[in-house]
Amino acid sequence: MNLLPQIVDLYVEPALSSSGDGLLVGLKLENGRIYWGDCALSLDAQSIISQIQPILGGQPLSSFQELIAQLDNFHEEVRVTRIIQSEPETSASAGTFSRRKLISGFLADDKAQAQPVEVVEKRPLPAPLRFAISQALFSAAAVESNQSLLSLLVDLYGAVAASGKISLHVEANEANMAVVRSILPAQVASLGYNTGSTNHKATLGANAERLQAHVRQVKAWIESVAPEAAPAIHLNIQGGFAELYENNEGKILGALYGLEQAVKPYALVMEN
């Protein structure tokens, strides 16, 4: 892995999770970017984070594997109070016993003494917190090295990437495009586009000309970034053709034929 930015700080922020209150663990890099990991438990993590800070601080993301190993080897020292049972000192052990104890059974009267003792225990990083920090590290390493999570795993651990496509449908929206570009060649079987459920004429065009122009752009984009990929182009027009063509089947079939020609050689999947 090429030289990547250094880690400069760790954050802990409260967050809401589906199971209740949780935490967000933030990893800040020297370039100002922050990557987050989700911790499902609400625990007092600030003291632990302060101990982990010296381990991660100033380290480059290119040392990803070494940093993960250090997290695995991390142990927090915790002072706890344990109740220790001391050995009973019986009258028999002292060499004397009374007539009363002889009759009632002197052993029944001899009880171990419970004493509180403070001890130091070494505990590993709590699993939810370790997951959150690892998630932030992993996301940061993937994005900063311009790789997908899968390709990063392959590079770091010598894993074998799938040789065929995984049946994965990905929505082609602005939030997903950075990821889509990296996984398109081998993992995307269907690239989706949702036109929305209102204002169809403005969105699609009076005769679906805007939609056809869009799918031509999608086709050109696929050919430019991943010419070896062959995903289906999935259009969800949410009743758009029924509204545009007033349920005229002939016109709808004509529009579908035009779209099919526009996306060739890719397959067209329509959802209305």
PDB file of C-alpha atoms in Angstrom:
ATOM      1  CA  MET A   1       0.000   0.000   0.000  1.00  0.00           C
ATOM      2  CA  ASN A   2       1.397   3.399  -0.968  1.00  0.00           C
ATOM      3  CA  LEU A   3       2.166   6.019   1.662  1.00  0.00           C
ATOM      4  CA  LEU A   4      -1.117   7.339   3.023  1.00  0.00           C
ATOM      5  CA  PRO A   5      -2.001  10.231   5.370  1.00  0.00           C
ATOM      6  CA  GLN A   6      -1.192   9.977   9.048  1.00  0.00           C
ATOM      7  CA  ILE A   7      -3.743   9.650  11.827  1.00  0.00           C
ATOM      8  CA  VAL A   8      -3.790  12.741  14.023  1.00  0.00           C
ATOM      9  CA  ASP A   9      -6.733  12.271  16.388  1.00  0.00           C
ATOM     10  CA  LEU A  10      -9.557  10.052  17.640  1.00  0.00           C
ATOM     11  CA  TYR A  11     -13.045  11.207  18.604  1.00  0.00           C
ATOM     12  CA  VAL A  12     -15.902   9.681  20.552  1.00  0.00           C
ATOM     13  CA  GLU A  13     -19.373  11.114  19.991  1.00  0.00           C
ATOM     14  CA  PRO A  14     -22.794   9.957  21.215  1.00  0.00           C
ATOM     15  CA  ALA A  15     -25.059   8.429  18.585  1.00  0.00           C
ATOM     16  CA  LEU A  16     -28.382   6.647  18.363  1.00  0.00           C
ATOM     17  CA  SER A  17     -28.447   3.057  17.169  1.00  0.00           C
ATOM     18  CA  SER A  18     -31.320   0.676  16.473  1.00  0.00           C
ATOM     19  CA  SER A  19     -30.602  -1.122  19.736  1.00  0.00           C
ATOM     20  CA  GLY A  20     -30.439   2.032  21.825  1.00  0.00           C
ATOM     21  CA  ASP A  21     -27.819   4.624  22.595  1.00  0.00           C
ATOM     22  CA  GLY A  22     -24.464   4.013  20.958  1.00  0.00           C
ATOM     23  CA  LEU A  23     -21.248   5.772  20.053  1.00  0.00           C
ATOM     24  CA  LEU A  24     -19.515   7.063  16.959  1.00  0.00           C
ATOM     25  CA  VAL A  25     -15.747   6.735  16.872  1.00  0.00           C
ATOM     26  CA  GLY A  26     -14.056   9.221  14.550  1.00  0.00           C
ATOM     27  CA  LEU A  27     -10.604   8.893  13.012  1.00  0.00           C
ATOM     28  CA  LYS A  28      -9.100  12.218  11.877  1.00  0.00           C
ATOM     29  CA  LEU A  29      -6.312  12.290   9.284  1.00  0.00           C
ATOM     30  CA  GLU A  30      -3.702  14.943   8.627  1.00  0.00           C
ATOM     31  CA  ASN A  31      -5.553  15.965   5.446  1.00  0.00           C
ATOM     32  CA  GLY A  32      -8.550  16.964   7.593  1.00  0.00           C
ATOM     33  CA  ARG A  33     -10.820  14.090   6.621  1.00  0.00           C
ATOM     34  CA  ILE A  34     -12.667  12.191   9.341  1.00  0.00           C
ATOM     35  CA  TYR A  35     -13.866   8.596   9.042  1.00  0.00           C
ATOM     36  CA  TRP A  36     -16.406   7.114  11.420  1.00  0.00           C
ATOM     37  CA  GLY A  37     -17.137   3.737  12.955  1.00  0.00           C
ATOM     38  CA  ASP A  38     -20.285   2.620  14.782  1.00  0.00           C
ATOM     39  CA  CYS A  39     -20.134   1.271  18.325  1.00  0.00           C
ATOM     40  CA  ALA A  40     -23.366  -0.479  19.286  1.00  0.00           C
ATOM     41  CA  LEU A  41     -22.864  -0.107  23.039  1.00  0.00           C
ATOM     42  CA  SER A  42     -22.976   3.052  25.092  1.00  0.00           C
ATOM     43  CA  LEU A  43     -19.925   2.636  27.309  1.00  0.00           C
ATOM     44  CA  ASP A  44     -17.398   4.932  28.923  1.00  0.00           C
ATOM     45  CA  ALA A  45     -15.041   4.804  25.978  1.00  0.00           C
ATOM     46  CA  GLN A  46     -13.237   8.108  26.465  1.00  0.00           C
ATOM     47  CA  SER A  47     -10.689   6.688  28.914  1.00  0.00           C
ATOM     48  CA  ILE A  48      -9.983   3.750  26.598  1.00  0.00           C
ATOM     49  CA  ILE A  49      -9.688   6.029  23.568  1.00  0.00           C
ATOM     50  CA  SER A  50      -7.151   8.147  25.448  1.00  0.00           C
ATOM     51  CA  GLN A  51      -5.023   5.017  25.878  1.00  0.00           C
ATOM     52  CA  ILE A  52      -5.370   4.015  22.222  1.00  0.00           C
ATOM     53  CA  GLN A  53      -4.538   7.512  20.966  1.00  0.00           C
ATOM     54  CA  PRO A  54      -0.759   7.036  21.468  1.00  0.00           C
ATOM     55  CA  ILE A  55      -0.939   3.758  19.518  1.00  0.00           C
ATOM     56  CA  LEU A  56      -2.650   5.235  16.454  1.00  0.00           C
ATOM     57  CA  GLY A  57      -1.578   8.875  16.621  1.00  0.00           C
ATOM     58  CA  GLY A  58       1.085   9.821  14.095  1.00  0.00           C
ATOM     59  CA  GLN A  59       0.844   6.466  12.318  1.00  0.00           C
ATOM     60  CA  PRO A  60       0.246   6.329   8.544  1.00  0.00           C
ATOM     61  CA  LEU A  61      -2.752   4.432   7.243  1.00  0.00           C
ATOM     62  CA  SER A  62      -0.326   2.379   5.169  1.00  0.00           C
ATOM     63  CA  SER A  63       0.501   0.582   8.459  1.00  0.00           C
ATOM     64  CA  PHE A  64      -3.097  -0.683   8.535  1.00  0.00           C
ATOM     65  CA  GLN A  65      -2.293  -4.311   9.371  1.00  0.00           C
ATOM     66  CA  GLU A  66       0.151  -3.389  12.132  1.00  0.00           C
ATOM     67  CA  LEU A  67      -2.395  -1.014  13.664  1.00  0.00           C
ATOM     68  CA  ILE A  68      -5.088  -3.707  13.669  1.00  0.00           C
ATOM     69  CA  ALA A  69      -2.639  -6.123  15.321  1.00  0.00           C
ATOM     70  CA  GLN A  70      -1.911  -3.567  18.035  1.00  0.00           C
ATOM     71  CA  LEU A  71      -5.626  -3.188  18.698  1.00  0.00           C
ATOM     72  CA  ASP A  72      -5.854  -6.959  19.110  1.00  0.00           C
ATOM     73  CA  ASN A  73      -2.959  -6.906  21.587  1.00  0.00           C
ATOM     74  CA  PHE A  74      -4.254  -3.907  23.526  1.00  0.00           C
ATOM     75  CA  HIS A  75      -5.192  -4.530  27.164  1.00  0.00           C
ATOM     76  CA  GLU A  76      -6.637  -1.967  29.529  1.00  0.00           C
ATOM     77  CA  GLU A  77      -5.580  -2.121  33.183  1.00  0.00           C
ATOM     78  CA  VAL A  78      -8.618  -1.955  35.454  1.00  0.00           C
ATOM     79  CA  ARG A  79      -8.638  -1.894  39.265  1.00  0.00           C
ATOM     80  CA  VAL A  80     -11.419  -4.047  40.673  1.00  0.00           C
ATOM     81  CA  THR A  81     -12.370  -5.265  44.119  1.00  0.00           C
ATOM     82  CA  ARG A  82     -12.547  -9.007  44.620  1.00  0.00           C
ATOM     83  CA  ILE A  83     -13.843 -10.875  47.662  1.00  0.00           C
ATOM     84  CA  ILE A  84     -11.186 -13.323  48.820  1.00  0.00           C
ATOM     85  CA  GLN A  85     -12.076 -16.170  51.159  1.00  0.00           C
ATOM     86  CA  SER A  86      -9.313 -16.623  53.740  1.00  0.00           C
ATOM     87  CA  GLU A  87      -8.523 -20.014  55.263  1.00  0.00           C
ATOM     88  CA  PRO A  88     -10.450 -20.570  58.519  1.00  0.00           C
ATOM     89  CA  GLU A  89      -8.424 -20.914  61.699  1.00  0.00           C
ATOM     90  CA  THR A  90     -10.186 -23.623  63.675  1.00  0.00           C
ATOM     91  CA  SER A  91      -9.814 -24.343  67.337  1.00  0.00           C
ATOM     92  CA  ALA A  92      -8.686 -27.794  66.322  1.00  0.00           C
ATOM     93  CA  SER A  93      -5.799 -26.348  64.362  1.00  0.00           C
ATOM     94  CA  ALA A  94      -4.857 -24.381  67.449  1.00  0.00           C
ATOM     95  CA  GLY A  95      -4.680 -27.644  69.380  1.00  0.00           C
ATOM     96  CA  THR A  96      -7.542 -26.905  71.798  1.00  0.00           C
ATOM     97  CA  PHE A  97     -11.292 -27.290  71.706  1.00  0.00           C
ATOM     98  CA  SER A  98     -14.043 -26.860  74.253  1.00  0.00           C
ATOM     99  CA  ARG A  99     -16.525 -29.421  75.510  1.00  0.00           C
ATOM    100  CA  ARG A 100     -19.312 -27.414  73.849  1.00  0.00           C
ATOM    101  CA  LYS A 101     -17.575 -27.499  70.489  1.00  0.00           C
ATOM    102  CA  LEU A 102     -16.878 -31.172  70.892  1.00  0.00           C
ATOM    103  CA  ILE A 103     -20.598 -31.858  71.419  1.00  0.00           C
ATOM    104  CA  SER A 104     -21.906 -29.526  68.672  1.00  0.00           C
ATOM    105  CA  GLY A 105     -19.110 -30.150  66.220  1.00  0.00           C
ATOM    106  CA  PHE A 106     -16.401 -27.515  66.287  1.00  0.00           C
ATOM    107  CA  LEU A 107     -15.973 -27.566  62.520  1.00  0.00           C
ATOM    108  CA  ALA A 108     -19.459 -26.141  62.082  1.00  0.00           C
ATOM    109  CA  ASP A 109     -18.464 -23.042  64.019  1.00  0.00           C
ATOM    110  CA  ASP A 110     -15.331 -22.372  62.001  1.00  0.00           C
ATOM    111  CA  LYS A 111     -16.133 -20.162  58.979  1.00  0.00           C
ATOM    112  CA  ALA A 112     -13.884 -18.691  56.314  1.00  0.00           C
ATOM    113  CA  GLN A 113     -13.438 -14.946  56.548  1.00  0.00           C
ATOM    114  CA  ALA A 114     -14.404 -12.893  53.450  1.00  0.00           C
ATOM    115  CA  GLN A 115     -12.024 -10.031  52.754  1.00  0.00           C
ATOM    116  CA  PRO A 116     -12.252  -7.403  49.979  1.00  0.00           C
ATOM    117  CA  VAL A 117      -9.010  -7.142  48.023  1.00  0.00           C
ATOM    118  CA  GLU A 118      -8.207  -4.647  45.272  1.00  0.00           C
ATOM    119  CA  VAL A 119      -6.549  -6.254  42.248  1.00  0.00           C
ATOM    120  CA  VAL A 120      -5.449  -5.066  38.798  1.00  0.00           C
ATOM    121  CA  GLU A 121      -6.917  -6.915  35.819  1.00  0.00           C
ATOM    122  CA  LYS A 122      -5.909  -6.628  32.180  1.00  0.00           C
ATOM    123  CA  ARG A 123      -8.893  -6.568  29.860  1.00  0.00           C
ATOM    124  CA  PRO A 124      -8.921  -6.593  26.045  1.00  0.00           C
ATOM    125  CA  LEU A 125     -10.516  -3.824  24.040  1.00  0.00           C
ATOM    126  CA  PRO A 126     -14.327  -4.230  24.255  1.00  0.00           C
ATOM    127  CA  ALA A 127     -15.483  -5.957  21.066  1.00  0.00           C
ATOM    128  CA  PRO A 128     -17.985  -3.227  19.990  1.00  0.00           C
ATOM    129  CA  LEU A 129     -15.330  -0.535  20.416  1.00  0.00           C
ATOM    130  CA  ARG A 130     -12.720  -2.586  18.573  1.00  0.00           C
ATOM    131  CA  PHE A 131     -15.183  -3.020  15.701  1.00  0.00           C
ATOM    132  CA  ALA A 132     -15.864   0.730  15.553  1.00  0.00           C
ATOM    133  CA  ILE A 133     -12.170   1.662  15.444  1.00  0.00           C
ATOM    134  CA  SER A 134     -11.434  -1.056  12.874  1.00  0.00           C
ATOM    135  CA  GLN A 135     -14.369   0.102  10.748  1.00  0.00           C
ATOM    136  CA  ALA A 136     -13.063   3.673  10.737  1.00  0.00           C
ATOM    137  CA  LEU A 137      -9.522   2.487   9.921  1.00  0.00           C
ATOM    138  CA  PHE A 138     -10.735   0.204   7.145  1.00  0.00           C
ATOM    139  CA  SER A 139     -12.941   2.865   5.537  1.00  0.00           C
ATOM    140  CA  ALA A 140     -10.157   5.437   5.702  1.00  0.00           C
ATOM    141  CA  ALA A 141      -7.579   3.077   4.172  1.00  0.00           C
ATOM    142  CA  ALA A 142      -9.925   2.126   1.315  1.00  0.00           C
ATOM    143  CA  VAL A 143     -10.937   5.671   0.394  1.00  0.00           C
ATOM    144  CA  GLU A 144      -7.472   7.195   0.770  1.00  0.00           C
ATOM    145  CA  SER A 145      -5.928   4.468  -1.407  1.00  0.00           C
ATOM    146  CA  ASN A 146      -8.767   4.841  -3.949  1.00  0.00           C
ATOM    147  CA  GLN A 147      -9.816   1.209  -3.578  1.00  0.00           C
ATOM    148  CA  SER A 148     -12.996  -0.666  -2.846  1.00  0.00           C
ATOM    149  CA  LEU A 149     -13.178  -2.520   0.449  1.00  0.00           C
ATOM    150  CA  LEU A 150     -12.896  -5.796  -1.459  1.00  0.00           C
ATOM    151  CA  SER A 151      -9.760  -4.832  -3.372  1.00  0.00           C
ATOM    152  CA  LEU A 152      -8.195  -3.564  -0.140  1.00  0.00           C
ATOM    153  CA  LEU A 153      -8.837  -6.932   1.514  1.00  0.00           C
ATOM    154  CA  VAL A 154      -7.281  -8.697  -1.458  1.00  0.00           C
ATOM    155  CA  ASP A 155      -4.173  -6.491  -1.304  1.00  0.00           C
ATOM    156  CA  LEU A 156      -3.703  -6.687   2.454  1.00  0.00           C
ATOM    157  CA  TYR A 157      -4.487 -10.310   3.183  1.00  0.00           C
ATOM    158  CA  GLY A 158      -3.960 -12.082  -0.119  1.00  0.00           C
ATOM    159  CA  ALA A 159      -7.623 -13.010  -0.372  1.00  0.00           C
ATOM    160  CA  VAL A 160      -8.943 -14.268  -3.686  1.00  0.00           C
ATOM    161  CA  ALA A 161     -11.453 -11.970  -5.334  1.00  0.00           C
ATOM    162  CA  ALA A 162     -14.511 -13.526  -6.941  1.00  0.00           C
ATOM    163  CA  SER A 163     -13.869 -14.237 -10.600  1.00  0.00           C
ATOM    164  CA  GLY A 164     -17.484 -13.767 -11.638  1.00  0.00           C
ATOM    165  CA  LYS A 165     -20.155 -11.198 -10.991  1.00  0.00           C
ATOM    166  CA  ILE A 166     -22.012 -11.072  -7.746  1.00  0.00           C
ATOM    167  CA  SER A 167     -25.711 -10.482  -8.256  1.00  0.00           C
ATOM    168  CA  LEU A 168     -25.598  -6.953  -6.935  1.00  0.00           C
ATOM    169  CA  HIS A 169     -27.966  -4.132  -7.819  1.00  0.00           C
ATOM    170  CA  VAL A 170     -26.560  -0.655  -7.193  1.00  0.00           C
ATOM    171  CA  GLU A 171     -28.472   2.605  -7.414  1.00  0.00           C
ATOM    172  CA  ALA A 172     -26.601   5.085  -9.609  1.00  0.00           C
ATOM    173  CA  ASN A 173     -27.010   8.116  -7.386  1.00  0.00           C
ATOM    174  CA  GLU A 174     -24.494  10.754  -6.387  1.00  0.00           C
ATOM    175  CA  ALA A 175     -23.720   9.131  -3.038  1.00  0.00           C
ATOM    176  CA  ASN A 176     -22.860   5.783  -4.634  1.00  0.00           C
ATOM    177  CA  MET A 177     -20.928   6.790  -7.733  1.00  0.00           C
ATOM    178  CA  ALA A 178     -17.457   6.761  -6.143  1.00  0.00           C
ATOM    179  CA  VAL A 179     -18.012   3.189  -4.973  1.00  0.00           C
ATOM    180  CA  VAL A 180     -19.744   2.116  -8.196  1.00  0.00           C
ATOM    181  CA  ARG A 181     -16.723   3.119 -10.265  1.00  0.00           C
ATOM    182  CA  SER A 182     -14.432   0.751  -8.332  1.00  0.00           C
ATOM    183  CA  ILE A 183     -16.746  -2.269  -8.149  1.00  0.00           C
ATOM    184  CA  LEU A 184     -18.393  -1.972 -11.571  1.00  0.00           C
ATOM    185  CA  PRO A 185     -16.034  -4.282 -13.524  1.00  0.00           C
ATOM    186  CA  ALA A 186     -16.636  -7.434 -11.491  1.00  0.00           C
ATOM    187  CA  GLN A 187     -19.398  -6.973  -8.970  1.00  0.00           C
ATOM    188  CA  VAL A 188     -22.306  -4.978 -10.390  1.00  0.00           C
ATOM    189  CA  ALA A 189     -24.886  -7.016 -12.262  1.00  0.00           C
ATOM    190  CA  SER A 190     -27.438  -4.210 -12.422  1.00  0.00           C
ATOM    191  CA  LEU A 191     -27.005  -0.439 -12.380  1.00  0.00           C
ATOM    192  CA  GLY A 192     -30.193   1.288 -11.284  1.00  0.00           C
ATOM    193  CA  TYR A 193     -31.685   4.701 -11.931  1.00  0.00           C
ATOM    194  CA  ASN A 194     -34.832   5.966 -10.196  1.00  0.00           C
ATOM    195  CA  THR A 195     -36.603   8.816 -11.984  1.00  0.00           C
ATOM    196  CA  GLY A 196     -38.942   9.721  -9.123  1.00  0.00           C
ATOM    197  CA  SER A 197     -42.697   9.478  -8.813  1.00  0.00           C
ATOM    198  CA  THR A 198     -43.774  13.033  -9.695  1.00  0.00           C
ATOM    199  CA  ASN A 199     -43.483  15.512 -12.559  1.00  0.00           C
ATOM    200  CA  HIS A 200     -42.795  12.810 -15.146  1.00  0.00           C
ATOM    201  CA  LYS A 201     -43.062  15.062 -18.183  1.00  0.00           C
ATOM    202  CA  ALA A 202     -40.323  17.385 -16.915  1.00  0.00           C
ATOM    203  CA  THR A 203     -38.122  14.501 -15.763  1.00  0.00           C
ATOM    204  CA  LEU A 204     -38.521  12.104 -18.687  1.00  0.00           C
ATOM    205  CA  GLY A 205     -39.428  14.516 -21.474  1.00  0.00           C
ATOM    206  CA  ALA A 206     -42.768  14.744 -23.264  1.00  0.00           C
ATOM    207  CA  ASN A 207     -41.794  11.751 -25.426  1.00  0.00           C
ATOM    208  CA  ALA A 208     -39.217  10.245 -23.039  1.00  0.00           C
ATOM    209  CA  GLU A 209     -36.430  11.997 -24.950  1.00  0.00           C
ATOM    210  CA  ARG A 210     -34.736  13.158 -21.739  1.00  0.00           C
ATOM    211  CA  LEU A 211     -34.774   9.609 -20.375  1.00  0.00           C
ATOM    212  CA  GLN A 212     -33.309   8.233 -23.599  1.00  0.00           C
ATOM    213  CA  ALA A 213     -30.565  10.878 -23.550  1.00  0.00           C
ATOM    214  CA  HIS A 214     -29.784   9.940 -19.960  1.00  0.00           C
ATOM    215  CA  VAL A 215     -29.403   6.220 -20.662  1.00  0.00           C
ATOM    216  CA  ARG A 216     -27.095   7.045 -23.577  1.00  0.00           C
ATOM    217  CA  GLN A 217     -24.955   9.022 -21.126  1.00  0.00           C
ATOM    218  CA  VAL A 218     -24.970   6.101 -18.682  1.00  0.00           C
ATOM    219  CA  LYS A 219     -23.910   3.761 -21.479  1.00  0.00           C
ATOM    220  CA  ALA A 220     -21.064   6.087 -22.490  1.00  0.00           C
ATOM    221  CA  TRP A 221     -19.952   6.411 -18.858  1.00  0.00           C
ATOM    222  CA  ILE A 222     -19.812   2.621 -18.392  1.00  0.00           C
ATOM    223  CA  GLU A 223     -17.806   2.239 -21.600  1.00  0.00           C
ATOM    224  CA  SER A 224     -15.315   4.877 -20.454  1.00  0.00           C
ATOM    225  CA  VAL A 225     -14.721   3.754 -16.852  1.00  0.00           C
ATOM    226  CA  ALA A 226     -15.185  -0.019 -17.165  1.00  0.00           C
ATOM    227  CA  PRO A 227     -15.270  -1.168 -20.801  1.00  0.00           C
ATOM    228  CA  GLU A 228     -15.052  -4.804 -19.689  1.00  0.00           C
ATOM    229  CA  ALA A 229     -18.199  -4.522 -17.538  1.00  0.00           C
ATOM    230  CA  ALA A 230     -21.610  -5.579 -18.796  1.00  0.00           C
ATOM    231  CA  PRO A 231     -24.231  -4.570 -16.234  1.00  0.00           C
ATOM    232  CA  ALA A 232     -27.910  -4.375 -16.999  1.00  0.00           C
ATOM    233  CA  ILE A 233     -29.319  -0.850 -16.875  1.00  0.00           C
ATOM    234  CA  HIS A 234     -32.319  -0.872 -14.565  1.00  0.00           C
ATOM    235  CA  LEU A 235     -34.802   2.002 -14.911  1.00  0.00           C
ATOM    236  CA  ASN A 236     -37.518   2.553 -12.330  1.00  0.00           C
ATOM    237  CA  ILE A 237     -39.825   5.152 -13.864  1.00  0.00           C
ATOM    238  CA  GLN A 238     -42.624   4.718 -11.304  1.00  0.00           C
ATOM    239  CA  GLY A 239     -45.575   4.904 -13.654  1.00  0.00           C
ATOM    240  CA  GLY A 240     -43.993   7.527 -15.879  1.00  0.00           C
ATOM    241  CA  PHE A 241     -44.882   5.926 -19.227  1.00  0.00           C
ATOM    242  CA  ALA A 242     -48.482   5.312 -18.195  1.00  0.00           C
ATOM    243  CA  GLU A 243     -48.792   9.034 -17.483  1.00  0.00           C
ATOM    244  CA  LEU A 244     -46.855  10.256 -20.543  1.00  0.00           C
ATOM    245  CA  TYR A 245     -48.665   8.042 -23.037  1.00  0.00           C
ATOM    246  CA  GLU A 246     -52.009   7.787 -21.233  1.00  0.00           C
ATOM    247  CA  ASN A 247     -51.730   3.989 -21.154  1.00  0.00           C
ATOM    248  CA  ASN A 248     -51.414   3.783 -24.944  1.00  0.00           C
ATOM    249  CA  GLU A 249     -49.695   0.419 -25.306  1.00  0.00           C
ATOM    250  CA  GLY A 250     -48.399   1.100 -28.810  1.00  0.00           C
ATOM    251  CA  LYS A 251     -46.644   4.304 -27.753  1.00  0.00           C
ATOM    252  CA  ILE A 252     -45.271   2.644 -24.616  1.00  0.00           C
ATOM    253  CA  LEU A 253     -43.845  -0.240 -26.667  1.00  0.00           C
ATOM    254  CA  GLY A 254     -42.285   2.260 -29.068  1.00  0.00           C
ATOM    255  CA  ALA A 255     -40.626   4.127 -26.195  1.00  0.00           C
ATOM    256  CA  LEU A 256     -39.326   0.860 -24.743  1.00  0.00           C
ATOM    257  CA  TYR A 257     -37.872  -0.131 -28.111  1.00  0.00           C
ATOM    258  CA  GLY A 258     -36.084   3.215 -28.345  1.00  0.00           C
ATOM    259  CA  LEU A 259     -34.572   2.760 -24.877  1.00  0.00           C
ATOM    260  CA  GLU A 260     -33.526  -0.798 -25.673  1.00  0.00           C
ATOM    261  CA  GLN A 261     -31.654   0.402 -28.751  1.00  0.00           C
ATOM    262  CA  ALA A 262     -30.071   3.256 -26.798  1.00  0.00           C
ATOM    263  CA  VAL A 263     -28.489   0.991 -24.163  1.00  0.00           C
ATOM    264  CA  LYS A 264     -27.199  -1.755 -26.475  1.00  0.00           C
ATOM    265  CA  PRO A 265     -25.094  -3.846 -25.990  1.00  0.00           C
ATOM    266  CA  TYR A 266     -26.229  -3.678 -22.356  1.00  0.00           C
ATOM    267  CA  ALA A 267     -29.469  -5.285 -21.227  1.00  0.00           C
ATOM    268  CA  LEU A 268     -32.396  -3.056 -20.292  1.00  0.00           C
ATOM    269  CA  VAL A 269     -34.570  -3.787 -17.250  1.00  0.00           C
ATOM    270  CA  MET A 270     -37.699  -1.673 -16.804  1.00  0.00           C
ATOM    271  CA  GLU A 271     -39.661  -1.176 -13.605  1.00  0.00           C
ATOM    272  CA  ASN A 272     -42.836   0.837 -13.994  1.00  0.00           C
TER     273      ASN A 272
END
